[in-house]
Amino acid sequence: MTLCWTALQREQPLVEQIVDQLRAGIDQRQLRPGSRVPSIRQLAMQLHVSPSTVVEAYDRLAALGVLHARRGAGFFVQERRGRPVRERGPKVTELAVDAHWLSRNVYETDAHALQAGCGWFPPAWFDRDSRQRALKQAARYDSALAEYGHPQGYAPLRRYLEDWLGEAGIATQAEHILLTQGASQALDLVACCVARPGDVVLVDDPGYCNLLSCLTLRGFTVVGVPWTPHGPDTTALEHLLQTHQPKAFFTNPWLQNPTGASYSPATAYRVLQLAEQYGCYVVEDNVSAELLATRTQTLAAMEGLHRVIYIGSFSKTLSPGLRVGFVTAAPALIDALTHAKMIAGLTSSTLAERLALAMLTDGRYRKNLERLKARLASAQDASHAMFTTLGWQLFTTPAGGLFVWASPGHAGPDPLRLAESARSHAILLAPGCLFRPNQTATPWLRFNVAFSHGNDLLQFLRGAK
Amino acid sequence: MTLCWTALQREQPLVEQIVDQLRAGIDQRQLRPGSRVPSIRQLAMQLHVSPSTVVEAYDRLAALGVLHARRGAGFFVQERRGRPVRERGPKVTELAVDAHWLSRNVYETDAHALQAGCGWFPPAWFDRDSRQRALKQAARYDSALAEYGHPQGYAPLRRYLEDWLGEAGIATQAEHILLTQGASQALDLVACCVARPGDVVLVDDPGYCNLLSCLTLRGFTVVGVPWTPHGPDTTALEHLLQTHQPKAFFTNPWLQNPTGASYSPATAYRVLQLAEQYGCYVVEDNVSAELLATRTQTLAAMEGLHRVIYIGSFSKTLSPGLRVGFVTAAPALIDALTHAKMIAGLTSSTLAERLALAMLTDGRYRKNLERLKARLASAQDASHAMFTTLGWQLFTTPAGGLFVWASPGHAGPDPLRLAESARSHAILLAPGCLFRPNQTATPWLRFNVAFSHGNDLLQFLRGAK
């Protein structure tokens, strides 16, 4: 039995029409489980579309579990006969809104939800042409797939970073740079190399939620340093350094996640002074380095790489999906970090690292970055305006970046309840407790400005009690 | 000042000639540090070669640190003026031959060394056409770079694996499969989810060296289960289970690394019985699954996924550089593993996972695999013949795979000294102690059969005392 196709409409996306018609055909049993669907070429000819349109439709149907690909044999309607079947258990219980929930639900993209609390950019904000150009050269890099890469990562990208960091006043060398699977892996590796389970480590409070989960799961005692709109409270920091003798202070000094605040020069100087005095590493997570309106003096540039360990990433400027980040630090530490990287998953992807270098050097990077910053600036403005309309409080007015830290005040709705209630409106919010050690309650929430200025959100927040 | 080019010779690789001439020009100061080299198009026209040839040459020179790329401005001769320079310290002390040394030196490929001890395939043994075909489609996957992937990895690849594992008798579902950065990350994640620092975990003795380093660094107490040519000694295993109540037994039952031995059916049955009796997880590392001459009943197929956690990879059959592996286990465990994966580096690369699926389904996978197995079989034969000539002992005659475990006997040279002496002959050997907990001495060495049958190695080993 074959499928009866309706002629495709030019006004609607072709891929979606093919997906819809095939799903309907399967639902109506015109195509039975296990049967082969038309070949890509065959269907392309029949529907007068390009083969790549059919490929995209089949890929999407495969992603939906409607079709599956078999080695060399084409695409088939999913069936589950003729082999052992594990009983499908009940669906995993709906998790409450906690850090685990955030990490799962935010990344398991629900395209229909309003992602006001998520940590990433709208995909359309990244330059598609740059990706396309880099990927079209990918076949030139095929040898990258035939072997493991260098333990420290693709050397030309490390050399590029040496120059790039040098321009920013951070004196390092390619051989003291380690490429990682995003900044997240770098943070984890650093934690495991500078501290042992049970040791105290300091973090920004509030701070990056994935880092808090990571440090807790690794068995460290995580203590928060309260933040002001100018960075950590240095009096509190000194007290914590005296009391706990922590091994490291993990901090995100510039356009901080979640508050959007940055260190003042006085805070930066004092933090470095205290780190020196108490023999504590400062792990400078600077993933938003390139999103600042003007380049700032980083802690690494001020202090050198003695007690400062510097982490960066391309997830906010090139592509989050590349999974390329880096860390630079004193040579002996890089050696230990390289060993830790190898045992946690061997080498990183040379292909991804070559693609990153291609995108960084293709001549449009600077222009794309300026466009991204302009978009962020106007989204920040629109978001601030919305919170003004609502009468909410802003922790600070961020000088760029993706986040704003806002609060309905102590008399307003409880952020955790607000987030639970938002879920039923298909709005994803990020209550502030997710960004605090031990998920301590707080009247603040983190908003992603790219998604936080529309009428739907305004109406929901206005109606919330 | 510009470079004087000699006409290229058709008989020699063009890329190498360009590389050599440019290097010579720089050495002779015809091109000065900091100066721009000709544009790709310009040089291609001048030398009558294709632009891609020049691109490859420049890339290689960049990899060598001779040139560097600047954003949008082209390639320049490397210089180090005009910005802060960190003093180059003395070269990191030459490390002794230990597991750390192995992991660094083996992966920091020295193309001129004879890699008789390494853990990977000659790059040419993987099918270049498959890689090329997959990469030529890569631009279709550009959206994969614009966002983070699903926490568990690209769903169609997980569905493919569900079928693939189902065919091998392992009943699981796509939603209970987690894609990882190679099997190495899967092993690390599993260890961190089933045990806590201080807990005892059992490993094969000898076993996979990177796993031993990983478990040690994570703070577990690592105890080895002695191997026989038919798998672990089950009497010893029972004793260790009684004595230590370990949380998990990490084992590589098929074409084991490093011995090349596989479990007998009786061993498999007994190991599962003991795991049940003592409440211990069995982590079945089956990275060489597809290299067996005939498919074996895995532990996971026998027992289901109750106490067995099953790990696989495409590094031995498709591409080590893709960095795609997977783990399947009981649903609750997959949930914990997914969380652990996210905190250790967020999502894995959707691009890599799509490339893997493309290579698995392009219709040549089966044929390429058969060719790989045939190559391994003849390399195994040649290697066994060499050791017979030398009068060395084999632990077992492996039924395929990459490794053979061989010994000159107690009267022969000490493997650690042998490895040190081999280094001065540019031969990389892997003494057996690297594969044992605490690097306990042993008269055995691991050989990679792909590199272990030539005359150079025979002569070196024959002369060794």
Tab-separated table of C-alpha atoms in Angstrom, chain A residues 52 55-56 59 61-74 78-80 83-89 92 95 99-100 103-104 107-109 119-124 126 128 131-132 135-136 138-152 154-156 159-160 162-164 166-167 169-176 181-182 184-186 188-189 192 196-197 208 210 213-219 290 295 304-306 315-316 318-323 329-331 334-336 338-340 342-352 354-355 357 359-366, chain B residues 52 55-56 59 61-73 78-80 83-89 92 95 99-100 103-104 107-109 119-124 126 128 131-132 135-136 138-152 154-156 159-160 162-164 166-167 169-176 181-182 184-186 188-189 192-193 196-197 208 210 213-219 290 295 304-306 315-316 318-323 329-331 334-336 338-340 342-352 354-355 357 359-366:
chain	number	residue	atom	x	y	z
A	52	SER	CA	17.651	17.907	0.401
A	55	VAL	CA	16.250	14.454	3.493
A	56	GLU	CA	15.352	17.157	5.989
A	59	ASP	CA	15.556	13.396	9.322
A	61	LEU	CA	10.586	12.198	11.140
A	62	ALA	CA	13.459	10.066	12.372
A	63	ALA	CA	13.993	12.550	15.188
A	64	LEU	CA	10.310	12.223	16.007
A	65	GLY	CA	10.586	8.433	16.154
A	66	VAL	CA	8.185	8.002	13.229
A	67	LEU	CA	10.814	6.695	10.811
A	68	HIS	CA	14.116	5.029	11.349
A	69	ALA	CA	17.109	4.613	9.085
A	70	ARG	CA	18.568	1.207	8.342
A	71	ARG	CA	22.091	0.647	7.150
A	72	GLY	CA	22.129	1.302	3.445
A	73	ALA	CA	18.504	0.293	3.072
A	74	GLY	CA	16.713	3.607	3.465
A	78	GLN	CA	9.096	2.547	13.047
A	79	GLU	CA	8.054	-0.865	14.328
A	80	ARG	CA	8.931	-2.823	17.402
A	83	ARG	CA	13.057	-8.524	19.047
A	84	PRO	CA	12.987	-8.317	22.819
A	85	VAL	CA	11.052	-5.346	24.081
A	86	ARG	CA	11.689	-3.783	27.450
A	87	GLU	CA	8.430	-2.911	29.123
A	88	ARG	CA	7.866	0.799	28.964
A	89	GLY	CA	7.792	1.934	32.569
A	92	VAL	CA	9.709	9.527	34.967
A	95	LEU	CA	10.407	16.773	38.731
A	99	ALA	CA	18.599	22.790	39.438
A	100	HIS	CA	18.371	19.292	38.005
A	103	SER	CA	19.291	21.586	33.426
A	104	ARG	CA	17.036	18.905	31.933
A	107	TYR	CA	18.184	21.857	27.370
A	108	GLU	CA	15.461	19.444	26.292
A	109	THR	CA	14.216	22.226	24.096
A	119	GLY	CA	20.730	30.373	29.456
A	120	TRP	CA	21.201	30.507	25.705
A	121	PHE	CA	20.744	32.721	22.694
A	122	PRO	CA	17.963	32.383	20.139
A	123	PRO	CA	19.599	30.161	17.488
A	124	ALA	CA	18.792	32.760	14.803
A	126	PHE	CA	24.143	33.342	15.457
A	128	ARG	CA	24.188	31.027	9.733
A	131	ARG	CA	28.469	28.135	10.045
A	132	GLN	CA	27.655	27.205	6.484
A	135	LEU	CA	30.888	23.358	7.355
A	136	LYS	CA	31.263	23.463	3.591
A	138	ALA	CA	34.525	20.319	6.623
A	139	ALA	CA	35.410	17.582	4.131
A	140	ARG	CA	38.894	19.095	4.004
A	141	TYR	CA	39.248	18.189	7.650
A	142	ASP	CA	38.345	14.538	7.233
A	143	SER	CA	41.680	13.393	8.611
A	144	ALA	CA	40.620	14.964	11.918
A	145	LEU	CA	38.137	12.119	12.248
A	146	ALA	CA	40.644	9.353	11.586
A	147	GLU	CA	42.642	9.875	14.742
A	148	TYR	CA	42.476	11.191	18.258
A	149	GLY	CA	43.505	14.813	18.472
A	150	HIS	CA	46.300	16.297	20.551
A	151	PRO	CA	45.542	16.018	24.289
A	152	GLN	CA	45.571	19.808	24.619
A	154	TYR	CA	44.101	21.563	17.942
A	155	ALA	CA	47.369	23.501	18.003
A	156	PRO	CA	46.487	26.255	15.476
A	159	ARG	CA	48.025	29.593	18.749
A	160	TYR	CA	45.161	31.783	17.658
A	162	GLU	CA	47.544	32.895	22.381
A	163	ASP	CA	47.370	35.956	20.099
A	164	TRP	CA	43.794	36.737	21.042
A	166	GLY	CA	47.745	38.517	24.202
A	167	GLU	CA	45.765	41.336	22.597
A	169	GLY	CA	46.730	41.692	27.866
A	170	ILE	CA	46.814	38.083	29.047
A	171	ALA	CA	50.323	36.756	28.532
A	172	THR	CA	50.209	33.064	27.817
A	173	GLN	CA	51.415	30.579	25.233
A	174	ALA	CA	49.669	28.016	23.084
A	175	GLU	CA	51.306	25.225	25.070
A	176	HIS	CA	49.731	26.577	28.250
A	181	GLN	CA	34.344	20.684	25.710
A	182	GLY	CA	32.970	24.139	26.401
A	184	SER	CA	31.676	23.769	31.547
A	185	GLN	CA	34.231	20.999	31.162
A	186	ALA	CA	37.001	23.480	31.954
A	188	ASP	CA	34.865	20.817	36.202
A	189	LEU	CA	38.472	19.923	35.373
A	192	CYS	CA	39.004	18.458	40.312
A	196	ARG	CA	39.784	17.445	46.779
A	197	PRO	CA	36.371	16.181	47.914
A	208	TYR	CA	26.215	29.856	37.543
A	210	ASN	CA	25.544	24.283	36.475
A	213	SER	CA	25.622	21.366	40.767
A	214	CYS	CA	29.020	20.289	39.512
A	215	LEU	CA	30.924	21.330	42.631
A	216	THR	CA	28.316	19.754	44.899
A	217	LEU	CA	28.281	16.467	42.982
A	218	ARG	CA	32.088	16.344	43.075
A	219	GLY	CA	31.915	16.386	46.867
A	290	GLU	CA	33.336	39.352	23.959
A	295	ARG	CA	37.070	45.403	26.546
A	304	GLY	CA	49.175	37.232	35.256
A	305	LEU	CA	48.424	33.537	35.561
A	306	HIS	CA	49.856	32.914	39.017
A	315	SER	CA	29.380	29.243	23.015
A	316	LYS	CA	28.141	32.819	23.363
A	318	LEU	CA	30.097	31.546	17.607
A	319	SER	CA	28.072	28.488	18.440
A	320	PRO	CA	26.950	26.703	21.581
A	321	GLY	CA	26.735	23.433	19.629
A	322	LEU	CA	30.430	23.382	18.744
A	323	ARG	CA	31.284	22.671	22.387
A	329	ALA	CA	46.815	28.814	33.668
A	330	ALA	CA	50.275	28.247	35.070
A	331	PRO	CA	52.145	25.497	33.136
A	334	ILE	CA	47.800	22.918	32.571
A	335	ASP	CA	49.709	19.657	32.716
A	336	ALA	CA	47.443	18.365	35.491
A	338	THR	CA	45.365	17.892	30.498
A	339	HIS	CA	45.719	14.623	32.363
A	340	ALA	CA	42.318	15.140	33.990
A	342	MET	CA	42.193	12.704	29.097
A	343	ILE	CA	40.881	10.467	31.836
A	344	ALA	CA	37.428	12.086	31.696
A	345	GLY	CA	36.880	11.444	27.975
A	346	LEU	CA	40.203	11.468	26.117
A	347	THR	CA	40.791	14.138	23.510
A	348	SER	CA	38.328	16.829	22.429
A	349	SER	CA	37.029	17.054	18.870
A	350	THR	CA	39.640	18.331	16.412
A	351	LEU	CA	36.852	18.763	13.880
A	352	ALA	CA	34.961	21.125	16.183
A	354	ARG	CA	38.996	23.400	13.265
A	355	LEU	CA	35.456	24.628	12.597
A	357	LEU	CA	39.066	28.443	13.974
A	359	MET	CA	34.607	30.718	11.893
A	360	LEU	CA	36.913	32.959	13.910
A	361	THR	CA	39.140	33.726	10.943
A	362	ASP	CA	36.649	34.000	8.108
A	363	GLY	CA	36.595	37.782	8.187
A	364	ARG	CA	33.028	38.234	9.412
A	365	TYR	CA	33.524	37.377	13.036
A	366	ARG	CA	33.950	40.964	14.196
B	52	SER	CA	42.595	23.981	-1.705
B	55	VAL	CA	44.854	26.120	1.991
B	56	GLU	CA	46.106	22.725	3.106
B	59	ASP	CA	46.896	25.026	7.514
B	61	LEU	CA	52.203	25.600	8.429
B	62	ALA	CA	49.816	27.079	10.962
B	63	ALA	CA	49.766	23.746	12.769
B	64	LEU	CA	53.545	23.830	12.782
B	65	GLY	CA	53.528	27.311	14.310
B	66	VAL	CA	55.263	28.793	11.272
B	67	LEU	CA	52.272	30.839	10.140
B	68	HIS	CA	49.264	32.127	11.962
B	69	ALA	CA	45.873	33.268	10.715
B	70	ARG	CA	44.495	36.691	11.568
B	71	ARG	CA	40.827	37.517	11.498
B	72	GLY	CA	39.928	38.288	7.907
B	73	ALA	CA	43.442	39.434	7.081
B	78	GLN	CA	54.650	33.957	13.226
B	79	GLU	CA	56.148	36.693	15.361
B	80	ARG	CA	56.020	37.439	19.047
B	83	ARG	CA	52.589	42.273	23.372
B	84	PRO	CA	53.367	40.858	26.788
B	85	VAL	CA	55.414	37.711	26.559
B	86	ARG	CA	55.450	35.102	29.277
B	87	GLU	CA	58.958	33.852	29.767
B	88	ARG	CA	59.362	30.437	28.290
B	89	GLY	CA	60.234	28.204	31.199
B	92	VAL	CA	58.599	20.174	31.248
B	95	LEU	CA	58.412	12.035	32.349
B	99	ALA	CA	50.340	5.812	32.781
B	100	HIS	CA	50.401	9.591	32.595
B	103	SER	CA	48.391	8.947	27.845
B	104	ARG	CA	50.368	12.056	26.895
B	107	TYR	CA	48.149	10.784	21.965
B	108	GLU	CA	50.670	13.500	21.201
B	109	THR	CA	51.312	11.657	17.993
B	119	GLY	CA	45.813	1.977	21.574
B	120	TRP	CA	44.540	3.113	18.200
B	121	PHE	CA	44.235	2.055	14.600
B	122	PRO	CA	46.401	3.345	11.771
B	123	PRO	CA	44.303	6.265	10.447
B	124	ALA	CA	44.397	4.773	6.934
B	126	PHE	CA	39.298	3.791	8.519
B	128	ARG	CA	38.092	7.890	4.054
B	131	ARG	CA	34.100	10.335	6.254
B	132	GLN	CA	34.154	12.457	3.128
B	135	LEU	CA	31.328	15.650	5.941
B	136	LYS	CA	30.115	16.817	2.541
B	138	ALA	CA	27.734	18.616	7.103
B	139	ALA	CA	26.432	21.989	5.946
B	140	ARG	CA	22.941	20.485	6.086
B	141	TYR	CA	23.453	20.084	9.826
B	142	ASP	CA	24.378	23.715	10.447
B	143	SER	CA	21.474	24.187	12.842
B	144	ALA	CA	23.176	21.646	15.105
B	145	LEU	CA	25.778	24.307	15.802
B	146	ALA	CA	23.282	27.039	16.687
B	147	GLU	CA	22.000	25.400	19.842
B	148	TYR	CA	22.870	22.977	22.580
B	149	GLY	CA	21.792	19.445	21.765
B	150	HIS	CA	19.469	17.252	23.796
B	151	PRO	CA	21.052	16.288	27.136
B	152	GLN	CA	20.941	12.597	26.158
B	154	TYR	CA	20.846	13.260	19.138
B	155	ALA	CA	17.588	11.291	19.252
B	156	PRO	CA	17.781	9.590	15.823
B	159	ARG	CA	16.864	5.274	18.040
B	160	TYR	CA	19.323	3.697	15.661
B	162	GLU	CA	17.995	0.964	20.133
B	163	ASP	CA	17.550	-1.120	16.970
B	164	TRP	CA	21.211	-2.031	16.770
B	166	GLY	CA	17.984	-4.928	19.936
B	167	GLU	CA	19.466	-6.940	17.067
B	169	GLY	CA	19.661	-9.111	21.995
B	170	ILE	CA	19.985	-6.105	24.297
B	171	ALA	CA	16.497	-4.831	25.059
B	172	THR	CA	16.600	-1.108	25.620
B	173	GLN	CA	14.944	2.053	24.383
B	174	ALA	CA	16.265	5.260	22.902
B	175	GLU	CA	15.226	7.136	26.019
B	176	HIS	CA	17.425	4.854	28.114
B	181	GLN	CA	32.077	11.845	24.411
B	182	GLY	CA	33.449	8.425	23.571
B	184	SER	CA	35.845	7.080	28.104
B	185	GLN	CA	33.384	9.715	29.246
B	186	ALA	CA	30.752	7.014	29.751
B	188	ASP	CA	33.877	8.167	34.066
B	189	LEU	CA	30.214	9.136	34.407
B	192	CYS	CA	30.822	8.836	39.538
B	193	CYS	CA	27.178	7.715	39.623
B	196	ARG	CA	31.539	7.583	45.952
B	197	PRO	CA	35.154	8.521	46.687
B	208	TYR	CA	42.238	-0.463	30.346
B	210	ASN	CA	42.886	5.167	31.105
B	213	SER	CA	43.859	6.446	36.030
B	214	CYS	CA	40.313	7.760	35.995
B	215	LEU	CA	39.101	5.671	38.922
B	216	THR	CA	42.197	6.482	40.949
B	217	LEU	CA	41.940	10.226	40.295
B	218	ARG	CA	38.263	10.160	41.258
B	219	GLY	CA	39.278	8.835	44.675
B	290	GLU	CA	31.967	-5.082	16.278
B	295	ARG	CA	28.657	-11.754	17.401
B	304	GLY	CA	19.070	-7.490	30.819
B	305	LEU	CA	20.019	-4.093	32.179
B	306	HIS	CA	19.404	-4.727	35.863
B	315	SER	CA	36.002	4.907	17.946
B	316	LYS	CA	37.152	1.482	16.789
B	318	LEU	CA	34.028	4.526	12.378
B	319	SER	CA	36.300	7.196	13.725
B	320	PRO	CA	38.159	7.868	16.965
B	321	GLY	CA	38.075	11.604	16.228
B	322	LEU	CA	34.271	11.821	16.247
B	323	ARG	CA	34.280	11.238	20.021
B	329	ALA	CA	21.346	1.030	31.676
B	330	ALA	CA	18.313	0.965	33.921
B	331	PRO	CA	16.179	4.135	33.477
B	334	ILE	CA	20.385	6.911	32.883
B	335	ASP	CA	18.689	9.852	34.538
B	336	ALA	CA	21.551	10.208	37.023
B	338	THR	CA	22.499	12.426	32.146
B	339	HIS	CA	22.683	14.850	35.047
B	340	ALA	CA	26.327	13.939	35.616
B	342	MET	CA	25.492	17.895	31.929
B	343	ILE	CA	27.463	19.126	34.913
B	344	ALA	CA	30.727	17.780	33.475
B	345	GLY	CA	30.470	19.672	30.177
B	346	LEU	CA	26.822	20.147	29.173
B	347	THR	CA	25.579	18.498	26.007
B	348	SER	CA	27.641	16.430	23.583
B	349	SER	CA	28.115	17.465	19.956
B	350	THR	CA	24.992	16.994	17.855
B	351	LEU	CA	27.123	17.553	14.776
B	352	ALA	CA	29.386	14.622	15.676
B	354	ARG	CA	24.725	13.311	13.119
B	355	LEU	CA	27.978	12.519	11.312
B	357	LEU	CA	24.607	8.324	12.076
B	359	MET	CA	28.405	7.055	8.424
B	360	LEU	CA	26.510	4.172	10.029
B	361	THR	CA	23.651	4.376	7.535
B	362	ASP	CA	25.453	5.175	4.297
B	363	GLY	CA	25.369	1.580	3.092
B	364	ARG	CA	29.107	0.908	3.261
B	365	TYR	CA	29.456	0.455	6.981
B	366	ARG	CA	29.151	-3.329	6.910
